Amino acid sequence: MATPLILLVFSSVLLWTPSISLSDGLRAGSSLSAEAPADVLTSPDGRLGAGFHIVGQNAYSFAIWFNKPTCSALSCTIVWMANRDQPVNGRSSKLCLLRSGNLVLKDAGHIIVWETKTVSATPLRLKLENGGNLALRDSVGLLLWQSYDSPTDTLLPLQPFNENSNLISTRSQGNYSSGYYKLYFDTDNVLCHLYKGPEFSSVYWPSPWLLRWEAGRSTFNNSKIAVLDSLSKFSSTDNFTFLSADYGSNISRMLKLDSDGILDRIVKKRMVKLGLFHG
Ligand SMILES: *[C@@H]1O[C@H](CO)[C@@H](O)[C@H](O)[C@H]1NC(C)=O
Ligand SMILES: *[C@@H]1O[C@H](CO)[C@@H](O)[C@H](O)[C@H]1NC(C)=O
Ligand SMILES: *[C@@H]1O[C@H](CO)[C@@H](O)[C@H](O)[C@H]1NC(C)=O
Ligand SMILES: *[C@@H]1O[C@H](CO)[C@@H](O)[C@H](O)[C@H]1NC(C)=O
């Protein structure tokens, strides 16, 4: 009679992967598995997590999300993805921090779908920092790579947005692949919003029929920096600013480029929406 119980305990011990402690990040030579739901990096304040997130049938992307409000497979506020245009298989896929310093995402069959191309003679550590930055640093804290430098459709508070950054919307609600809307600094130092679809592309914000100064923009500052502060004021060096309606209240925020596909709806709506989360 006791046999089934013993077998059960035994097999669950076998399935239980030797624990790598993730509380202080991912060490060189170790990996996170798409098959292990516990393989998640959590920010020290507990507000954000990073791990494999399901994006379709047996399709996963390595993502960063808000833990609050509740984050389940179907309703998770994703703020970044490593491989949104090339999801990996739910079995055998891994994010590996190699001893060489490279952080690689391997699909089943060891195909590399994404990598940081970092190199280091000393061991690196990958951590999800407060604020949602996934950072690869060496033992003295020197930064070799960070997710803040390659945003997807979301800008987090204090995450710098510059001339090398852009936000690209998702394809649709529920499909995280790159979509048609883009926010970027144009060569004349002005923050612009572009629609680039399969058939045509057009800048419609600021309005192409207005001169830049008529739209309230300045072309003089070539530093091209925009930031969302922790109280929800967004400001850009082209003199574009906006405050969200609840500016100053104490909630988690982000700036997300909407995936709404219909052009005239976007033109009438505000260009970006502020996602507000209690956290
Ligand atoms: C998302 O959209 C892209 C482009 O249309 C498509 O190739 C992909 O299969 C879609 N993904 C899902 C999960 O539906
Ligand atoms: C920036 O905008 C403010 C008002 O919104 C205006 O007074 C100021 O002259 C602008 N600065 C530049 C450099 O255009
Ligand atoms: C450009 O913007 C930066 C950041 O806001 C500011 O420090 C700098 O003084 C500005 N430069 C000019 C010429 O206005
Ligand atoms: C904001 O909320 C956090 C966590 O809920 C708390 O630790 C912090 O003191 C709050 N700050 C203010 C200014 O209320």
PDB file of N, CA, C and O and ligand atoms in Angstrom, residues 218 220-225 235-238, ligand 3:
ATOM      1  N   SER A 218      10.521  72.551 -30.125  1.00  0.00           N
ATOM      2  CA  SER A 218      11.763  73.248 -30.377  1.00  0.00           C
ATOM      3  C   SER A 218      12.735  72.289 -31.057  1.00  0.00           C
ATOM      4  O   SER A 218      12.845  71.129 -30.674  1.00  0.00           O
ATOM      5  N   PHE A 220      16.006  73.124 -31.368  1.00  0.00           N
ATOM      6  CA  PHE A 220      17.350  73.622 -31.061  1.00  0.00           C
ATOM      7  C   PHE A 220      18.190  72.702 -30.201  1.00  0.00           C
ATOM      8  O   PHE A 220      19.403  72.732 -30.260  1.00  0.00           O
ATOM      9  N   ASN A 221      17.562  71.911 -29.356  1.00  0.00           N
ATOM     10  CA  ASN A 221      18.350  71.107 -28.424  1.00  0.00           C
ATOM     11  C   ASN A 221      18.637  69.742 -29.024  1.00  0.00           C
ATOM     12  O   ASN A 221      17.758  68.892 -29.138  1.00  0.00           O
ATOM     13  N   ASN A 222      19.916  69.517 -29.383  1.00  0.00           N
ATOM     14  CA  ASN A 222      20.227  68.251 -30.053  1.00  0.00           C
ATOM     15  C   ASN A 222      20.599  67.129 -29.078  1.00  0.00           C
ATOM     16  O   ASN A 222      21.089  66.087 -29.485  1.00  0.00           O
ATOM     17  N   SER A 223      20.353  67.344 -27.785  1.00  0.00           N
ATOM     18  CA  SER A 223      20.671  66.247 -26.861  1.00  0.00           C
ATOM     19  C   SER A 223      19.628  65.121 -26.941  1.00  0.00           C
ATOM     20  O   SER A 223      19.929  63.982 -26.572  1.00  0.00           O
ATOM     21  N   LYS A 224      18.435  65.409 -27.436  1.00  0.00           N
ATOM     22  CA  LYS A 224      17.416  64.376 -27.698  1.00  0.00           C
ATOM     23  C   LYS A 224      17.232  63.430 -26.524  1.00  0.00           C
ATOM     24  O   LYS A 224      17.594  62.257 -26.582  1.00  0.00           O
ATOM     25  N   ILE A 225      16.684  63.956 -25.455  1.00  0.00           N
ATOM     26  CA  ILE A 225      16.426  63.133 -24.270  1.00  0.00           C
ATOM     27  C   ILE A 225      14.987  63.335 -23.831  1.00  0.00           C
ATOM     28  O   ILE A 225      14.490  64.467 -23.795  1.00  0.00           O
ATOM     29  N   SER A 235       8.709  64.576 -20.106  1.00  0.00           N
ATOM     30  CA  SER A 235       9.248  65.763 -20.756  1.00  0.00           C
ATOM     31  C   SER A 235      10.364  65.388 -21.700  1.00  0.00           C
ATOM     32  O   SER A 235      11.075  64.408 -21.494  1.00  0.00           O
ATOM     33  N   SER A 236      10.462  66.188 -22.748  1.00  0.00           N
ATOM     34  CA  SER A 236      11.408  65.909 -23.810  1.00  0.00           C
ATOM     35  C   SER A 236      12.166  67.183 -24.136  1.00  0.00           C
ATOM     36  O   SER A 236      11.659  68.292 -23.943  1.00  0.00           O
ATOM     37  N   THR A 237      13.411  67.048 -24.629  1.00  0.00           N
ATOM     38  CA  THR A 237      14.229  68.223 -24.916  1.00  0.00           C
ATOM     39  C   THR A 237      13.709  69.039 -26.108  1.00  0.00           C
ATOM     40  O   THR A 237      14.239  70.099 -26.398  1.00  0.00           O
ATOM     41  N   ASP A 238      12.688  68.575 -26.808  1.00  0.00           N
ATOM     42  CA  ASP A 238      12.078  69.398 -27.859  1.00  0.00           C
ATOM     43  C   ASP A 238      10.941  70.252 -27.290  1.00  0.00           C
ATOM     44  O   ASP A 238      10.139  70.818 -28.022  1.00  0.00           O
TER      45      ASP A 238
HETATM   46  C1  LIG B   3      19.123  70.610 -23.761  1.00  0.00           C
HETATM   47  O1  LIG B   3      18.439  69.773 -22.829  1.00  0.00           O
HETATM   48  C2  LIG B   3      19.242  69.365 -21.748  1.00  0.00           C
HETATM   49  C3  LIG B   3      18.429  68.371 -20.933  1.00  0.00           C
HETATM   50  O2  LIG B   3      17.198  68.899 -20.559  1.00  0.00           O
HETATM   51  C4  LIG B   3      19.675  70.580 -20.957  1.00  0.00           C
HETATM   52  O3  LIG B   3      20.492  70.177 -19.863  1.00  0.00           O
HETATM   53  C5  LIG B   3      20.423  71.518 -21.856  1.00  0.00           C
HETATM   54  O4  LIG B   3      20.752  72.702 -21.156  1.00  0.00           O
HETATM   55  C6  LIG B   3      19.603  71.869 -23.079  1.00  0.00           C
HETATM   56  N1  LIG B   3      20.404  72.627 -24.015  1.00  0.00           N
HETATM   57  C7  LIG B   3      19.975  73.747 -24.590  1.00  0.00           C
HETATM   58  C8  LIG B   3      20.899  74.384 -25.567  1.00  0.00           C
HETATM   59  O5  LIG B   3      18.872  74.240 -24.305  1.00  0.00           O
END
